[in-house]
C-alpha positions as a Python dict, from the first residue, in 0.01 Angstrom:
ca = {
    (1, 'M'): (0, 0, 0),
    (2, 'R'): (-28, 409, -142),
    (3, 'T'): (-241, 248, -423),
    (4, 'W'): (-470, 135, -265),
    (5, 'R'): (-521, 438, 16),
    (6, 'E'): (-567, 685, -243),
    (7, 'M'): (-803, 411, -463),
    (8, 'R'): (-1029, 416, -119),
    (9, 'R'): (-1077, 810, -72),
    (10, 'F'): (-1295, 784, -429),
    (11, 'P'): (-1588, 748, -472),
    (12, 'F'): (-1707, 382, -497),
    (13, 'A'): (-1803, 370, -833),
    (14, 'V'): (-1476, 506, -929),
    (15, 'Q'): (-1312, 209, -742),
    (16, 'L'): (-1511, -36, -922),
    (17, 'L'): (-1420, 129, -1286),
    (18, 'L'): (-1071, 87, -1155),
    (19, 'V'): (-1118, -312, -1062),
    (20, 'N'): (-1278, -304, -1345),
    (21, 'Q'): (-1021, -211, -1577),
    (22, 'L'): (-765, -413, -1400),
    (23, 'G'): (-976, -741, -1509),
    (24, 'V'): (-1004, -606, -1852),
    (25, 'N'): (-716, -539, -1973),
    (26, 'T'): (-606, -890, -1764),
    (27, 'G'): (-856, -1031, -1981),
    (28, 'F'): (-753, -914, -2319),
    (29, 'Y'): (-396, -959, -2236),
    (30, 'L'): (-398, -1246, -2137),
    (31, 'L'): (-591, -1391, -2490),
    (32, 'I'): (-498, -1123, -2782),
    (33, 'P'): (-123, -1098, -2808),
    (34, 'Y'): (-164, -1510, -2854),
    (35, 'L'): (-470, -1555, -3092),
    (36, 'A'): (-251, -1496, -3427),
    (37, 'T'): (32, -1836, -3351),
    (38, 'H'): (-342, -1986, -3228),
    (39, 'L'): (-458, -1870, -3638),
    (40, 'T'): (-73, -1966, -3799),
    (41, 'E'): (7, -2282, -3570),
    (42, 'N'): (-317, -2421, -3438),
    (43, 'L'): (-568, -2315, -3740),
    (44, 'G'): (-295, -2362, -4001),
    (45, 'M'): (-383, -2005, -4170),
    (46, 'S'): (-185, -1778, -4344),
    (47, 'A'): (-91, -1451, -4306),
    (48, 'A'): (-320, -1270, -4477),
    (49, 'V'): (-629, -1447, -4323),
    (50, 'V'): (-468, -1354, -3974),
    (51, 'G'): (-427, -1006, -4069),
    (52, 'V'): (-769, -927, -4182),
    (53, 'V'): (-910, -1132, -3824),
    (54, 'L'): (-650, -884, -3634),
    (55, 'G'): (-764, -573, -3876),
    (56, 'V'): (-1082, -621, -3821),
    (57, 'R'): (-1084, -640, -3479),
    (58, 'N'): (-868, -321, -3456),
    (59, 'L'): (-1118, -126, -3699),
    (60, 'S'): (-1425, -225, -3540),
    (61, 'Q'): (-1294, -41, -3202),
    (62, 'Q'): (-1122, 198, -3346),
    (63, 'G'): (-1346, 311, -3598),
    (64, 'L'): (-1660, 323, -3349),
    (65, 'F'): (-1519, 444, -3091),
    (66, 'I'): (-1759, 774, -3164),
    (67, 'I'): (-2098, 541, -3175),
    (68, 'G'): (-2009, 401, -2773),
    (69, 'G'): (-1929, 742, -2659),
    (70, 'S'): (-2231, 890, -2807),
    (71, 'A'): (-2446, 643, -2632),
    (72, 'A'): (-2289, 688, -2332),
    (73, 'D'): (-2427, 1068, -2307),
    (74, 'R'): (-2737, 945, -2420),
    (75, 'L'): (-2821, 626, -2277),
    (76, 'G'): (-2571, 624, -1944),
    (77, 'A'): (-2223, 513, -1923),
    (78, 'R'): (-2305, 230, -1661),
    (79, 'G'): (-2565, 63, -1995),
    (80, 'V'): (-2260, 80, -2239),
    (81, 'I'): (-1973, 7, -2021),
    (82, 'I'): (-2263, -314, -1937),
    (83, 'A'): (-2328, -411, -2309),
    (84, 'G'): (-1943, -379, -2393),
    (85, 'C'): (-1820, -630, -2110),
    (86, 'G'): (-2095, -877, -2251),
    (87, 'L'): (-2024, -822, -2570),
    (88, 'R'): (-1657, -894, -2510),
    (89, 'T'): (-1740, -1233, -2332),
    (90, 'L'): (-1948, -1343, -2643),
    (91, 'G'): (-1691, -1250, -2884),
    (92, 'F'): (-1376, -1415, -2698),
    (93, 'G'): (-1634, -1789, -2625),
    (94, 'L'): (-1642, -1773, -2992),
    (95, 'F'): (-1264, -1734, -3050),
    (96, 'A'): (-1256, -2033, -2780),
    (97, 'L'): (-1504, -2246, -2987),
    (98, 'G'): (-1500, -2177, -3348),
    (99, 'D'): (-1255, -2252, -3583),
    (100, 'D'): (-1468, -2145, -3918),
    (101, 'L'): (-1309, -1799, -4083),
    (102, 'A'): (-1654, -1671, -4062),
    (103, 'V'): (-1710, -1772, -3706),
    (104, 'L'): (-1348, -1569, -3595),
    (105, 'L'): (-1483, -1226, -3769),
    (106, 'A'): (-1796, -1240, -3630),
    (107, 'A'): (-1559, -1276, -3292),
    (108, 'S'): (-1319, -1028, -3379),
    (109, 'V'): (-1652, -735, -3493),
    (110, 'L'): (-1781, -849, -3138),
    (111, 'S'): (-1420, -771, -2919),
    (112, 'G'): (-1372, -501, -3105),
    (113, 'L'): (-1695, -296, -3118),
    (114, 'A'): (-1700, -423, -2742),
    (115, 'G'): (-1413, -199, -2637),
    (116, 'A'): (-1589, 70, -2890),
    (117, 'L'): (-1870, 65, -2638),
    (118, 'F'): (-1641, 45, -2287),
    (119, 'N'): (-1362, 231, -2375),
    (120, 'P'): (-1510, 568, -2377),
    (121, 'A'): (-1791, 508, -2141),
    (122, 'V'): (-1514, 387, -1881),
    (123, 'R'): (-1371, 728, -1879),
    (124, 'A'): (-1723, 960, -1945),
    (125, 'Y'): (-1814, 829, -1588),
    (126, 'L'): (-1459, 809, -1433),
    (127, 'A'): (-1452, 1193, -1543),
    (128, 'Q'): (-1797, 1244, -1369),
    (129, 'E'): (-1757, 1116, -1066),
    (130, 'A'): (-1382, 1213, -991),
    (131, 'D'): (-1488, 1593, -1016),
    (132, 'D'): (-1201, 1831, -938),
    (133, 'R'): (-963, 1482, -879),
    (134, 'K'): (-994, 1376, -1260),
    (135, 'A'): (-604, 1362, -1328),
    (136, 'E'): (-553, 1177, -999),
    (137, 'A'): (-828, 910, -1135),
    (138, 'F'): (-683, 865, -1407),
    (139, 'A'): (-355, 814, -1259),
    (140, 'L'): (-467, 526, -1088),
    (141, 'F'): (-654, 394, -1430),
    (142, 'N'): (-353, 386, -1585),
    (143, 'V'): (-196, 203, -1288),
    (144, 'F'): (-454, -88, -1271),
    (145, 'A'): (-465, -95, -1656),
    (146, 'T'): (-89, -151, -1628),
    (147, 'T'): (-107, -420, -1407),
    (148, 'G'): (-344, -602, -1638),
    (149, 'A'): (-138, -587, -1904),
    (150, 'L'): (185, -742, -1685),
    (151, 'I'): (-91, -1000, -1535),
    (152, 'G'): (-272, -1072, -1843),
    (153, 'P'): (36, -1232, -2063),
    (154, 'V'): (192, -1443, -1811),
    (155, 'L'): (-169, -1580, -1683),
    (156, 'G'): (-221, -1669, -2054),
    (157, 'S'): (122, -1830, -2118),
    (158, 'A'): (27, -2083, -1848),
    (159, 'L'): (-316, -2134, -1985),
    (160, 'L'): (-151, -2148, -2302),
    (161, 'L'): (26, -2506, -2178),
    (162, 'V'): (-319, -2679, -2220),
    (163, 'D'): (-444, -2542, -2481),
    (164, 'F'): (-576, -2200, -2671),
    (165, 'R'): (-981, -2321, -2592),
    (166, 'T'): (-850, -2288, -2197),
    (167, 'S'): (-720, -1942, -2247),
    (168, 'A'): (-1026, -1794, -2410),
    (169, 'L'): (-1233, -1927, -2209),
    (170, 'T'): (-1075, -1795, -1940),
    (171, 'A'): (-1075, -1462, -2085),
    (172, 'A'): (-1461, -1466, -2194),
    (173, 'G'): (-1503, -1586, -1811),
    (174, 'I'): (-1361, -1234, -1684),
    (175, 'F'): (-1538, -1059, -1885),
    (176, 'A'): (-1864, -1242, -1767),
    (177, 'A'): (-1756, -1169, -1409),
    (178, 'L'): (-1686, -816, -1485),
    (179, 'T'): (-2016, -792, -1647),
    (180, 'V'): (-2199, -975, -1381),
    (181, 'A'): (-2041, -692, -1147),
    (182, 'Q'): (-2080, -421, -1320),
    (183, 'A'): (-2458, -507, -1360),
    (184, 'L'): (-2517, -542, -956),
    (185, 'V'): (-2337, -301, -795),
    (186, 'L'): (-2201, 29, -1046),
    (187, 'P'): (-2437, 331, -924),
    (188, 'A'): (-2665, 458, -1256),
    (189, 'R'): (-2612, 807, -1310),
    (190, 'Q'): (-2852, 1036, -1463),
    (191, 'V'): (-2899, 1099, -1817),
    (192, 'R'): (-3014, 1449, -1927),
    (193, 'P'): (-3262, 1372, -2223),
    (194, 'A'): (-3047, 1544, -2553),
    (195, 'K'): (-3171, 1834, -2666),
    (196, 'S'): (-3000, 1762, -2998),
    (197, 'S'): (-2918, 1469, -3315),
    (198, 'V'): (-2682, 1239, -3224),
    (199, 'L'): (-2534, 1348, -3534),
    (200, 'A'): (-2535, 1777, -3430),
    (201, 'D'): (-2345, 1651, -3147),
    (202, 'W'): (-2080, 1539, -3386),
    (203, 'R'): (-2085, 1826, -3563),
    (204, 'E'): (-2063, 2009, -3258),
    (205, 'V'): (-1729, 1848, -3187),
    (206, 'V'): (-1601, 1774, -3500),
    (207, 'G'): (-1648, 2199, -3484),
    (208, 'N'): (-1449, 2261, -3203),
    (209, 'R'): (-1167, 2364, -3365),
    (210, 'A'): (-926, 2377, -3044),
    (211, 'F'): (-1044, 1989, -2953),
    (212, 'L'): (-954, 1862, -3295),
    (213, 'A'): (-634, 2035, -3295),
    (214, 'F'): (-507, 1910, -2933),
    (215, 'A'): (-616, 1559, -3037),
    (216, 'L'): (-399, 1632, -3352),
    (217, 'A'): (-144, 1732, -3137),
    (218, 'M'): (-187, 1405, -2964),
    (219, 'V'): (-40, 1193, -3212),
    (220, 'G'): (297, 1212, -3105),
    (221, 'L'): (188, 1120, -2760),
    (222, 'F'): (33, 802, -2918),
    (223, 'T'): (286, 737, -3150),
    (224, 'L'): (523, 697, -2934),
    (225, 'E'): (311, 464, -2723),
    (226, 'N'): (268, 224, -2978),
    (227, 'Q'): (680, 175, -3017),
    (228, 'L'): (686, -11, -2656),
    (229, 'Y'): (533, -277, -2864),
    (230, 'L'): (700, -215, -3224),
    (231, 'L'): (1048, -63, -3232),
    (232, 'L'): (1163, -60, -2901),
    (233, 'P'): (1157, -436, -2877),
    (234, 'A'): (1285, -466, -3237),
    (235, 'G'): (1551, -253, -3112),
    (236, 'A'): (1651, -498, -2766),
    (237, 'R'): (1625, -772, -2994),
    (238, 'Q'): (1874, -638, -3260),
    (239, 'A'): (2080, -480, -2977),
    (240, 'T'): (2124, -815, -2800),
    (241, 'G'): (2068, -1115, -3034),
    (242, 'W'): (1796, -1240, -2786),
    (243, 'E'): (1456, -1322, -2807),
    (244, 'G'): (1383, -1268, -2429),
    (245, 'A'): (1561, -849, -2460),
    (246, 'A'): (1230, -751, -2571),
    (247, 'G'): (1043, -880, -2237),
    (248, 'I'): (1265, -754, -2058),
    (249, 'V'): (1224, -411, -2222),
    (250, 'L'): (851, -413, -2141),
    (251, 'L'): (870, -559, -1752),
    (252, 'T'): (1087, -251, -1689),
    (253, 'G'): (865, -42, -1838),
    (254, 'T'): (569, -169, -1642),
    (255, 'L'): (698, -184, -1327),
    (256, 'A'): (790, 221, -1360),
    (257, 'N'): (456, 315, -1456),
    (258, 'L'): (365, 74, -1118),
    (259, 'A'): (579, 226, -859),
    (260, 'L'): (586, 583, -993),
    (261, 'Q'): (268, 731, -1195),
    (262, 'L'): (61, 790, -898),
    (263, 'R'): (291, 981, -763),
    (264, 'I'): (437, 1234, -1015),
    (265, 'T'): (39, 1311, -1121),
    (266, 'R'): (15, 1383, -730),
    (267, 'T'): (358, 1565, -684),
    (268, 'L'): (258, 1801, -1065),
    (269, 'K'): (-96, 1859, -1089),
    (270, 'D'): (-67, 2184, -830),
    (271, 'R'): (230, 2313, -1034),
    (272, 'G'): (133, 2473, -1305),
    (273, 'A'): (-96, 2459, -1625),
    (274, 'R'): (-172, 2084, -1750),
    (275, 'A'): (-60, 2161, -2099),
    (276, 'R'): (314, 2244, -1971),
    (277, 'W'): (350, 1918, -1759),
    (278, 'I'): (142, 1805, -2102),
    (279, 'S'): (422, 1958, -2322),
    (280, 'T'): (708, 1831, -2087),
    (281, 'G'): (622, 1512, -2071),
    (282, 'L'): (633, 1478, -2505),
    (283, 'G'): (935, 1627, -2472),
    (284, 'V'): (1055, 1379, -2203),
    (285, 'A'): (936, 1071, -2444),
    (286, 'A'): (1074, 1225, -2772),
    (287, 'L'): (1436, 1236, -2547),
    (288, 'G'): (1373, 842, -2505),
    (289, 'F'): (1453, 774, -2873),
    (290, 'L'): (1794, 943, -2894),
    (291, 'P'): (1988, 699, -2664),
    (292, 'P'): (1905, 425, -2915),
    (293, 'M'): (1964, 596, -3195),
    (294, 'L'): (2312, 672, -3128),
    (295, 'V'): (2401, 299, -3066),
    (296, 'A'): (2096, 157, -3394),
    (297, 'G'): (2319, -49, -3634),
    (298, 'G'): (2577, -129, -3419),
    (299, 'S'): (2787, -412, -3575),
    (300, 'G'): (2921, -736, -3457),
    (301, 'E'): (2731, -1031, -3221),
    (302, 'P'): (2750, -928, -2871),
    (303, 'D'): (3051, -1199, -2675),
    (304, 'G'): (2892, -1294, -2369),
    (305, 'T'): (2598, -1164, -2084),
    (306, 'A'): (2801, -785, -2001),
    (307, 'D'): (2819, -754, -2436),
    (308, 'I'): (2429, -778, -2416),
    (309, 'M'): (2366, -605, -2092),
    (310, 'L'): (2564, -354, -2228),
    (311, 'G'): (2347, -368, -2566),
    (312, 'L'): (2016, -353, -2398),
    (313, 'L'): (2076, -98, -2117),
    (314, 'P'): (2069, 242, -2404),
    (315, 'V'): (1713, 64, -2504),
    (316, 'L'): (1618, 54, -2131),
    (317, 'V'): (1760, 372, -2060),
    (318, 'G'): (1507, 508, -2387),
    (319, 'A'): (1218, 258, -2245),
    (320, 'L'): (1231, 442, -1915),
    (321, 'L'): (1210, 740, -2062),
    (322, 'L'): (962, 676, -2270),
    (323, 'H'): (737, 537, -2019),
    (324, 'L'): (800, 886, -1757),
    (325, 'G'): (688, 1056, -2067),
    (326, 'V'): (326, 948, -2074),
    (327, 'M'): (329, 859, -1752),
    (328, 'I'): (383, 1231, -1687),
    (329, 'A'): (129, 1369, -1984),
    (330, 'Q'): (-146, 1117, -1981),
    (331, 'P'): (-356, 1169, -1704),
    (332, 'F'): (-376, 1520, -1770),
    (333, 'V'): (-451, 1463, -2080),
    (334, 'M'): (-780, 1260, -1995),
    (335, 'E'): (-833, 1541, -1783),
    (336, 'L'): (-775, 1819, -1961),
    (337, 'I'): (-1081, 1623, -2291),
    (338, 'P'): (-1413, 1716, -2081),
    (339, 'G'): (-1322, 2089, -2038),
    (340, 'F'): (-1317, 2199, -2462),
    (341, 'G'): (-1674, 2062, -2418),
    (342, 'R'): (-2090, 2093, -2207),
    (343, 'P'): (-2035, 1792, -1953),
    (344, 'E'): (-2360, 1658, -2170),
    (345, 'L'): (-2122, 1530, -2422),
    (346, 'T'): (-1820, 1449, -2236),
    (347, 'G'): (-1864, 1026, -2375),
    (348, 'T'): (-1866, 1194, -2725),
    (349, 'Y'): (-1547, 1401, -2680),
    (350, 'Y'): (-1365, 1106, -2525),
    (351, 'G'): (-1472, 855, -2838),
    (352, 'I'): (-1374, 1132, -3100),
    (353, 'F'): (-1115, 1158, -2956),
    (354, 'Y'): (-982, 864, -2937),
    (355, 'L'): (-1118, 821, -3281),
    (356, 'A'): (-826, 1110, -3402),
    (357, 'S'): (-570, 949, -3203),
    (358, 'G'): (-616, 604, -3292),
    (359, 'V'): (-623, 738, -3733),
    (360, 'T'): (-338, 950, -3657),
    (361, 'A'): (-140, 686, -3482),
    (362, 'A'): (-160, 401, -3701),
    (363, 'V'): (-14, 634, -4019),
    (364, 'G'): (242, 750, -3741),
    (365, 'N'): (295, 341, -3678),
    (366, 'T'): (317, 269, -4062),
    (367, 'V'): (566, 581, -4077),
    (368, 'V'): (760, 400, -3765),
    (369, 'G'): (711, 77, -3950),
    (370, 'W'): (871, 223, -4340),
    (371, 'A'): (1173, 359, -4206),
    (372, 'M'): (1242, 41, -4003),
    (373, 'D'): (1230, -150, -4333),
    (374, 'A'): (1429, 154, -4510),
    (375, 'G'): (1655, 246, -4230),
    (376, 'G'): (1906, -88, -4261),
    (377, 'G'): (2269, -34, -4263),
    (378, 'D'): (2384, 341, -4220),
    (379, 'A'): (2031, 468, -4193),
    (380, 'A'): (1917, 235, -3906),
    (381, 'W'): (1871, 577, -3673),
    (382, 'L'): (1597, 692, -3915),
    (383, 'P'): (1309, 529, -3744),
    (384, 'W'): (1479, 642, -3356),
    (385, 'A'): (1494, 997, -3541),
    (386, 'F'): (1177, 1023, -3662),
    (387, 'C'): (992, 919, -3354),
    (388, 'A'): (1192, 1191, -3147),
    (389, 'L'): (1088, 1455, -3383),
    (390, 'L'): (698, 1347, -3403),
    (391, 'G'): (711, 1371, -3007),
    (392, 'L'): (933, 1723, -3008),
    (393, 'A'): (681, 1854, -3284),
    (394, 'S'): (388, 1776, -3080),
    (395, 'A'): (550, 1896, -2731),
    (396, 'F'): (567, 2276, -2912),
    (397, 'G'): (205, 2199, -3033),
    (398, 'V'): (61, 2163, -2719),
    (399, 'A'): (269, 2428, -2611),
    (400, 'W'): (139, 2675, -2858),
    (401, 'L'): (-226, 2567, -2799),
    (402, 'H'): (-144, 2675, -2451),
    (403, 'R'): (-32, 3041, -2551),
    (404, 'I'): (-306, 3054, -2775),
    (405, 'G'): (-503, 3002, -2556),
    (406, 'S'): (-718, 2742, -2663),
    (407, 'L'): (-685, 2505, -2366),
    (408, 'P'): (-920, 2500, -2181),
    (409, 'R'): (-819, 2612, -1793),
    (410, 'T'): (-754, 2358, -1531),
    (411, 'P'): (-863, 2382, -1140),
    (412, 'E'): (-607, 2586, -969),
    (413, 'P'): (-356, 2430, -697),
    (414, 'A'): (-506, 2304, -415),
    (415, 'V'): (-436, 2444, -88),
    (416, 'A'): (-321, 2192, 105),
    (417, 'A'): (-504, 2079, 367),
    (418, 'T'): (-379, 1934, 744),
    (419, 'A'): (-462, 1548, 816),
}
């Protein structure tokens, strides 16, 4: 109820974008987690071909964030959001109807391009509409996104009892409904005529050294957050010998996000500089990798339920700390980004931020994967130690940028108002 009350305090456009993100994540997660299984088991494709299809989708999205951001600035975020949802509808529809590799690659490109369009556009629109309540708006945004990420896999697994095509068509239908909803009721914002070329805008953003340094410092946040789907589930399975342990790790963190995200942001937003809380969040996230590291590589199979729960406990503690760190830092990160440049380039800043973060996080994940392969036996602690050190390095990086005055000024603490 608190979430809904807080949501109603925002303009209608913000409320619609929050519901939109719930639908976006529901549609995405009811399909994408099961795509690889469909390609291998139903279509008989090799692992290499599956890797190409999934890689093309990811590259189309990560590599084109800058296009979506610039389009939002020049054409208006509303139109770009609608176009992105429409393209995702087409892409997911092709996944349902196409068994040929060329069709599947086209579906991957379209669905990836869709994300590249509406992700920066939604954040730019949200930042502009939320005004001086950006942190709370992005906290709510995370809550609705997390809810969708929880509903999606459950709905997807149920639909797969019918077949993959039904699941894909349902996902496409969700995005079609979102497209119509945005077109009918999302208010249009006036777009100021551009006074420079797109390339000049890109040069301006890329030439902002403080912004690039901040984006580089955020590599820790995005790399560590991705370990919710890589290192932590693997650690849970290894510690317990039970495949279902990975699901418990994800569910625990998701429920914590739903219960605590908004409370954390509202408590912290008027208590010190944003950089302080971003650094704190990164530090807490880094600490989340220490409990699993201390028990990594433990020998022996668990004997009964009690042993399974004891083996899972350090990983659950780590996952909760990681989620807590992300909940502390992420809304304030999103709030700071528009402050690095002109309001007319808000979308471009978000686009380039996600492009830089995506590339650097991909490198970080590659190192984590290498450490997982190399860290057998006595070196099982290696990937956990790397993640902890990376998080602490990012925390110190943000603190240093704040100390030298490179980060945007944030709103002064608000005076409490009586009801």
